[in-house]
PDB file of C-alpha atoms in Angstrom:
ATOM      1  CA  UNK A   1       4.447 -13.694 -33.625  1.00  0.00           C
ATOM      2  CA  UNK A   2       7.963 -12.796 -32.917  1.00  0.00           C
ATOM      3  CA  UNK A   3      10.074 -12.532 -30.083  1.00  0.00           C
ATOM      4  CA  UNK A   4      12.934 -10.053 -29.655  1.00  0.00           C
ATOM      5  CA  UNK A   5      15.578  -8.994 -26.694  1.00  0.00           C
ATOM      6  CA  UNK A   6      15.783  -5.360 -26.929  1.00  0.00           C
ATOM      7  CA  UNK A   7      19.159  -3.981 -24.827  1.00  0.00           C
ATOM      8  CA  UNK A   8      17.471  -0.847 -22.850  1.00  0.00           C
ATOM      9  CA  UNK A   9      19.095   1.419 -20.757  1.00  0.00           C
ATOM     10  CA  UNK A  10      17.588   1.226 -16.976  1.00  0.00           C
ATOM     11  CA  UNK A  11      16.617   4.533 -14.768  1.00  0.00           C
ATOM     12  CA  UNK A  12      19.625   3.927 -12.864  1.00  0.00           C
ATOM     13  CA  UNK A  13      21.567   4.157 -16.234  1.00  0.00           C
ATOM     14  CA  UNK A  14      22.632   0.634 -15.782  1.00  0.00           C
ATOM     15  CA  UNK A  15      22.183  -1.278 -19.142  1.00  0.00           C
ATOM     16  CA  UNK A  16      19.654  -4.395 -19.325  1.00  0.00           C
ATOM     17  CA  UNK A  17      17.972  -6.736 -21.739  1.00  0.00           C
ATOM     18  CA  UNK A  18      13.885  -6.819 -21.971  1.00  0.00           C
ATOM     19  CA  UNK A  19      12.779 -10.015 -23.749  1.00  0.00           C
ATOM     20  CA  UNK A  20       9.803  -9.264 -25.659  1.00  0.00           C
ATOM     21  CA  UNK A  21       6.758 -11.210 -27.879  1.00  0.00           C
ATOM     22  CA  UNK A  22       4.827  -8.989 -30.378  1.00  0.00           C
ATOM     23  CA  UNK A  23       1.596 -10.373 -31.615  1.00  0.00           C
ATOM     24  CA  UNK A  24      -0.890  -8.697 -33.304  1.00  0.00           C
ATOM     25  CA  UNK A  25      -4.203  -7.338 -31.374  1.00  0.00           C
ATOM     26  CA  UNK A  26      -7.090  -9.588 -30.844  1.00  0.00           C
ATOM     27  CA  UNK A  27     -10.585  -8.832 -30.495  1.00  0.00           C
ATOM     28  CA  UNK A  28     -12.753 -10.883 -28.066  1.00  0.00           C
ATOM     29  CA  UNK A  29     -16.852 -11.322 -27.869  1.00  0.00           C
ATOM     30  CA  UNK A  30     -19.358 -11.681 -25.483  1.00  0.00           C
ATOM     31  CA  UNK A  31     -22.100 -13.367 -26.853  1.00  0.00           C
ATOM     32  CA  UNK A  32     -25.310 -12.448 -24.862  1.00  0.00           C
ATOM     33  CA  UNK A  33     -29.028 -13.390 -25.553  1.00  0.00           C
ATOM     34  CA  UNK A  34     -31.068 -12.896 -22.000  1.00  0.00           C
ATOM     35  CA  UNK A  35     -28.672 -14.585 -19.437  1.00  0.00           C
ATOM     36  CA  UNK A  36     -27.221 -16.694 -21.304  1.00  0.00           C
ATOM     37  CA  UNK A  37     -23.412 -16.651 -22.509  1.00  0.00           C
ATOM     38  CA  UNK A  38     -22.244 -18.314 -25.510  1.00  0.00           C
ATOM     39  CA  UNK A  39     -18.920 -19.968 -25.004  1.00  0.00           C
ATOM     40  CA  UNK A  40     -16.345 -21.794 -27.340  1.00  0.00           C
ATOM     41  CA  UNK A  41     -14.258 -25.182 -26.195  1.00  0.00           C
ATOM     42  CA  UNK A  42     -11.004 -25.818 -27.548  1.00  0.00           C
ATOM     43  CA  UNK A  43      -8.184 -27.468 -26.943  1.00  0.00           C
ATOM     44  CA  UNK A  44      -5.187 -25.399 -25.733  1.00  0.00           C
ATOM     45  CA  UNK A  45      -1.706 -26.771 -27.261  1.00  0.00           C
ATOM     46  CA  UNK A  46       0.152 -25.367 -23.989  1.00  0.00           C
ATOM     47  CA  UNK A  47      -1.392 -26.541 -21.294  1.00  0.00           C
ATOM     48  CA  UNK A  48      -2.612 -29.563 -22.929  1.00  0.00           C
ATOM     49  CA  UNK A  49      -5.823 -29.392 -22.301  1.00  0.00           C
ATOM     50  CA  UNK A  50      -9.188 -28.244 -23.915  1.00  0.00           C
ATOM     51  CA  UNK A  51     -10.828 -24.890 -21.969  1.00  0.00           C
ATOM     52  CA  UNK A  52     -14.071 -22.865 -22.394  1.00  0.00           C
ATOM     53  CA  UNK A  53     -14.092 -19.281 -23.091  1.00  0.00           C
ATOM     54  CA  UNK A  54     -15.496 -16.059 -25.030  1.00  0.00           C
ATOM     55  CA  UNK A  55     -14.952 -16.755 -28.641  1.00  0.00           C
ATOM     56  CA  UNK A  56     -11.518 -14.398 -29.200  1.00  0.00           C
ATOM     57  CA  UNK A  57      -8.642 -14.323 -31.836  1.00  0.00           C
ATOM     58  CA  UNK A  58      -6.674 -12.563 -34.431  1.00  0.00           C
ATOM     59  CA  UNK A  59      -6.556 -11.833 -38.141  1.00  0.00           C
ATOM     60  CA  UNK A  60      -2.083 -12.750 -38.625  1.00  0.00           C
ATOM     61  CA  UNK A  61      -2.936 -12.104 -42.125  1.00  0.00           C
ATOM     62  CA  UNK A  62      -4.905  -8.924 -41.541  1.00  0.00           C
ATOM     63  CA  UNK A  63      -3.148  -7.237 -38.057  1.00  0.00           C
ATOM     64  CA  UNK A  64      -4.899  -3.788 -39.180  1.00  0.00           C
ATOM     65  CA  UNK A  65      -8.239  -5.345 -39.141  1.00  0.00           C
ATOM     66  CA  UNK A  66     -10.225  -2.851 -37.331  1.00  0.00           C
ATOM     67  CA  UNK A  67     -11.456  -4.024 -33.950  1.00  0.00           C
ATOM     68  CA  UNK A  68     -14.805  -3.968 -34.048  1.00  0.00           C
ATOM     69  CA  UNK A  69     -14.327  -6.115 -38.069  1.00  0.00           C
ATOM     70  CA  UNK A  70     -11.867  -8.592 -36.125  1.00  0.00           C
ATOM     71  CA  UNK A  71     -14.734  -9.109 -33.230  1.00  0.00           C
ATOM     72  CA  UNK A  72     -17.834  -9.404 -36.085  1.00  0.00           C
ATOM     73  CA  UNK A  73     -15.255 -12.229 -37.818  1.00  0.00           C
ATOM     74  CA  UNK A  74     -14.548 -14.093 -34.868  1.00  0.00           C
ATOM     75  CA  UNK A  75     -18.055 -14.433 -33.351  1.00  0.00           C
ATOM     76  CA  UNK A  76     -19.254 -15.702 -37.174  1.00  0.00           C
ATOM     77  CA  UNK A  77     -16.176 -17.966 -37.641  1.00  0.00           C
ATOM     78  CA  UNK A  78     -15.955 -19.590 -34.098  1.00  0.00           C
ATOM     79  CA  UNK A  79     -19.892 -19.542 -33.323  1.00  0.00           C
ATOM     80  CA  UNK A  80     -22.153 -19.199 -36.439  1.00  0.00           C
ATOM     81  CA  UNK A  81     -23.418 -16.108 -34.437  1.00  0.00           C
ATOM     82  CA  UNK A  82     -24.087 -12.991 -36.173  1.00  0.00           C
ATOM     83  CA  UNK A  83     -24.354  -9.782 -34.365  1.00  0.00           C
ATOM     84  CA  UNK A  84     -27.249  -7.808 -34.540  1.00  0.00           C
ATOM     85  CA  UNK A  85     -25.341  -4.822 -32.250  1.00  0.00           C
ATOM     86  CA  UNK A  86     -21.956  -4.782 -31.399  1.00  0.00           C
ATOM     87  CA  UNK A  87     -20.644  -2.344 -28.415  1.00  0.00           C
ATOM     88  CA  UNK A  88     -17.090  -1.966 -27.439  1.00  0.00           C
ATOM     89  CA  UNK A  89     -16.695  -2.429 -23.462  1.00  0.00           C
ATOM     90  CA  UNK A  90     -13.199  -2.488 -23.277  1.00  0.00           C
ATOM     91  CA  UNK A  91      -9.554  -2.922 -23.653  1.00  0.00           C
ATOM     92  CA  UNK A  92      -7.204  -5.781 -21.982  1.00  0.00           C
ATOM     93  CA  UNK A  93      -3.330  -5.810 -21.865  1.00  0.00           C
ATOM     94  CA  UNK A  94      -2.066  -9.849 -21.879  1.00  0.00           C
ATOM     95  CA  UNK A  95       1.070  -9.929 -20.582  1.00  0.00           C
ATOM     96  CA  UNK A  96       2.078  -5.767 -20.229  1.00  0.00           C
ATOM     97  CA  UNK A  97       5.140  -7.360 -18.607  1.00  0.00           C
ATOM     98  CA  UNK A  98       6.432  -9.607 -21.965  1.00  0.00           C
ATOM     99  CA  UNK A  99       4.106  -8.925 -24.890  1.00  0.00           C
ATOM    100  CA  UNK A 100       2.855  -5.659 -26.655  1.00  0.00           C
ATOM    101  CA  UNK A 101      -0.719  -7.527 -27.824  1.00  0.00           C
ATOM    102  CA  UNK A 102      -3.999  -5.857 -26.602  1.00  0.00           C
ATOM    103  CA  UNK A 103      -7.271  -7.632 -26.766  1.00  0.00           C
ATOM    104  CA  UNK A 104     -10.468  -5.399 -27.731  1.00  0.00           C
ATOM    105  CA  UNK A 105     -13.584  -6.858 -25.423  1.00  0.00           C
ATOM    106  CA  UNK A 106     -16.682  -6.360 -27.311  1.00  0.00           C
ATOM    107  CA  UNK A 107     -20.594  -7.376 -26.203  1.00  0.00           C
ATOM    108  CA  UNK A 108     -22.165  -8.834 -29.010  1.00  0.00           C
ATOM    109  CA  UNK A 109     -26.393  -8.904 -28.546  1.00  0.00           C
ATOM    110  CA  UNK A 110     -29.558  -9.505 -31.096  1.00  0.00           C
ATOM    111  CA  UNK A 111     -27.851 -12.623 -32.028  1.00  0.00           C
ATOM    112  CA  UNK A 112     -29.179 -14.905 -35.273  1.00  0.00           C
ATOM    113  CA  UNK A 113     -27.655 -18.622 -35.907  1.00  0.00           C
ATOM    114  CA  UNK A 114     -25.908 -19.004 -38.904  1.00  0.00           C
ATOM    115  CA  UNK A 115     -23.087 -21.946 -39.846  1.00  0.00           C
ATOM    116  CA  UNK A 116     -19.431 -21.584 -38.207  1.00  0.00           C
ATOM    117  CA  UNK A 117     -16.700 -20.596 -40.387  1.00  0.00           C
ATOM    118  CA  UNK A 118     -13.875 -22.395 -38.885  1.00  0.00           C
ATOM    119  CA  UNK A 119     -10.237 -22.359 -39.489  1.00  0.00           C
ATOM    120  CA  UNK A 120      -8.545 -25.781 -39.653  1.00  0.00           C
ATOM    121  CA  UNK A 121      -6.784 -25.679 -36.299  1.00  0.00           C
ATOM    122  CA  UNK A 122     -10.467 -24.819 -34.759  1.00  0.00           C
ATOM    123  CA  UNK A 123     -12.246 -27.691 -36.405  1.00  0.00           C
ATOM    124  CA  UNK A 124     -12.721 -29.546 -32.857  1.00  0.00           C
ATOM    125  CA  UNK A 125     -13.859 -26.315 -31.392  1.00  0.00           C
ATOM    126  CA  UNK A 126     -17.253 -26.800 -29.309  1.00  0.00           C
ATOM    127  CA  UNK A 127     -19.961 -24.348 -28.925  1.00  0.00           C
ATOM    128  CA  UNK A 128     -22.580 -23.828 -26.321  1.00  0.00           C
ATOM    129  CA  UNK A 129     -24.549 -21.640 -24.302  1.00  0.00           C
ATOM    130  CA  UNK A 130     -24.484 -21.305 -20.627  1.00  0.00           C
ATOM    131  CA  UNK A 131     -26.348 -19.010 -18.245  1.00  0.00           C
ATOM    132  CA  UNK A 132     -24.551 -16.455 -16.274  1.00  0.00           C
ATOM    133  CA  UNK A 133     -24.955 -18.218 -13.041  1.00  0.00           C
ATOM    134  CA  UNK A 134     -22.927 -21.421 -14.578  1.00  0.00           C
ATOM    135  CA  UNK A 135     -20.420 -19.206 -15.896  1.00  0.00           C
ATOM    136  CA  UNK A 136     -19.901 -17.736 -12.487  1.00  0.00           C
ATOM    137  CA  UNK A 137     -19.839 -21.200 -11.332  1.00  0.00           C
ATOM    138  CA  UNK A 138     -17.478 -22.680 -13.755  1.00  0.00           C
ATOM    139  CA  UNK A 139     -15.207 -19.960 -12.920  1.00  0.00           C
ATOM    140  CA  UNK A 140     -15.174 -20.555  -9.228  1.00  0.00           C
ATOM    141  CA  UNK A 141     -14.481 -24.319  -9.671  1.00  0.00           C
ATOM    142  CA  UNK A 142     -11.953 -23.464 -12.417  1.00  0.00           C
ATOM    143  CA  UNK A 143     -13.552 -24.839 -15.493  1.00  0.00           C
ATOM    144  CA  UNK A 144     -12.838 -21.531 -16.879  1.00  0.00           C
ATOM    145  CA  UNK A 145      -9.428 -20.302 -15.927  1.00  0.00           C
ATOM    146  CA  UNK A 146      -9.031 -18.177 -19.238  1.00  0.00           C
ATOM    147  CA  UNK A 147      -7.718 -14.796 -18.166  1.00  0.00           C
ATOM    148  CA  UNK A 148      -9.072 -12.650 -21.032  1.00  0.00           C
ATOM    149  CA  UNK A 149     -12.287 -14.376 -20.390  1.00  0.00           C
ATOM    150  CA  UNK A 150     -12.762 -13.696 -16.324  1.00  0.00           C
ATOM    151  CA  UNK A 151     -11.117  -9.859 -17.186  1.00  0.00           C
ATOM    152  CA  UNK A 152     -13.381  -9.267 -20.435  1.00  0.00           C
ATOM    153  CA  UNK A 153     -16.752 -10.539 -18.189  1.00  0.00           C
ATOM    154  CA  UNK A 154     -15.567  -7.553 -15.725  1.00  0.00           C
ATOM    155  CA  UNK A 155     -15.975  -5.467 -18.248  1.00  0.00           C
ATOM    156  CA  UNK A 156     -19.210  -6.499 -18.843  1.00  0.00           C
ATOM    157  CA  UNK A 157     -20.634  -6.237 -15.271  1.00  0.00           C
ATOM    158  CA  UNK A 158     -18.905  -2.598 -14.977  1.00  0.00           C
ATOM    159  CA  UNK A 159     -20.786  -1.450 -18.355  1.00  0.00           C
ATOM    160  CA  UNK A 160     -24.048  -3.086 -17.049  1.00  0.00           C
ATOM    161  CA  UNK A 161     -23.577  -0.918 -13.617  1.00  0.00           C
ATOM    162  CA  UNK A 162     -23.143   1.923 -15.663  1.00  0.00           C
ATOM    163  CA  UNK A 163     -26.474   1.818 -17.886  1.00  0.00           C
ATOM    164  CA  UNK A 164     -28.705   0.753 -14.826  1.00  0.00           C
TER     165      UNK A 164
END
C-alpha cells in the first residue's frame, strides 16, 4: 500500500491536492453449495473487532495475479474450498473517492473440502457455512456490515435474475 497527495489542477483551473491510497486489486468469492454461503470470521485490526464475510484478499507479492488465479487462491487459502467452476459476476470500486483498488466478485460452485492454507495474520480466521436466509438476516441486524460483502451478494442476486 502507499499513499500519495497528488497536486491536480481543478475544472475551474484552481489548483488542489487529492490524497490518494493505491493498493493492489483483490479478488473476492462466493462460496455456494445449494443455499448455503460459506463465510470467513476474522478479526479486523481497525475497527477492533472480528466480522464475517466472503473469503476476499490480495496477492502484495503477486499484484498481476490474474483475477480469476487471485479468487481460486483465496477460497483454498482462507476456506480449504476448492472450486469446481468459477464465474466472474462482477467488479467493485472500494473507496472511488480515496483509493484506486478494485475488487473482482467471483461465484465459486461444485465445491470439495480440502485443508486451509492460511497466512500467519489469518491463523484465527473462522470458517462456516450459513444459509442464505441467515446471511440476509445477519446483514439486517448488522452482523455483517462488510461492504464488499453486501455489494458482491448484489451481484450475485442480479446474475441469478439474469439466468432464470
Amino acid at each position: 500500500m502507499t499513499v500519495r497527495e497528488d497536486r491536480i489542477r481543478r475544472a475551474d483551473g484552481s489548483p488542489g491536492l487529492y490524497g490518494v491510497i493505491d493498493k493492489p486489486d483483490y479478488a473476492l468469492v462466493i462460496p455456494l453449495d445449494g443455499d448455503r454461503l460459506t463465510l470467513v470470521e476474522q478479526y479486523r485490526y481497525p475497527l477492533g473487532l472480528r466480522r464475517w464475510e466472503f473469503p476476499q484478499g490480495t496477492a502484495p507479492d503477486l499484484a498481476d495475479l490474474d483475477p480469476t488465479e487471485l479468487a481460486t487462491r483465496e477460497l483454498r487459502e482462507e476456506t480449504g474450498l476448492r472450486a469446481g467452476r468459477i464465474t466472474r459476476l462482477g467488479t467493485l470500486d472500494v473507496a472511488a473517492g480515496m483509493s484506486s483498488q478494485r475488487g473482482h466478485v467471483f461465484l465459486a460452485t461444485e465445491l470439495t473440502q480440502g485443508p486451509a492454507e492460511r497466512e500467519p495474520e489469518e491463523q484465527d480466521m473462522r470458517t462456516a457455512w450459513f444459509t442464505r436466509a441467515e446471511f440476509e438476516s445477519m446483514i439486517e441486524i448488522g452482523e455483517i456490515t462488510d461492504a464488499q460483502s453486501i455489494a458482491a451478494y448484489t451481484h450475485l442476486l442480479l446474475h441469478e435474475r439474469g439466468n432464470a
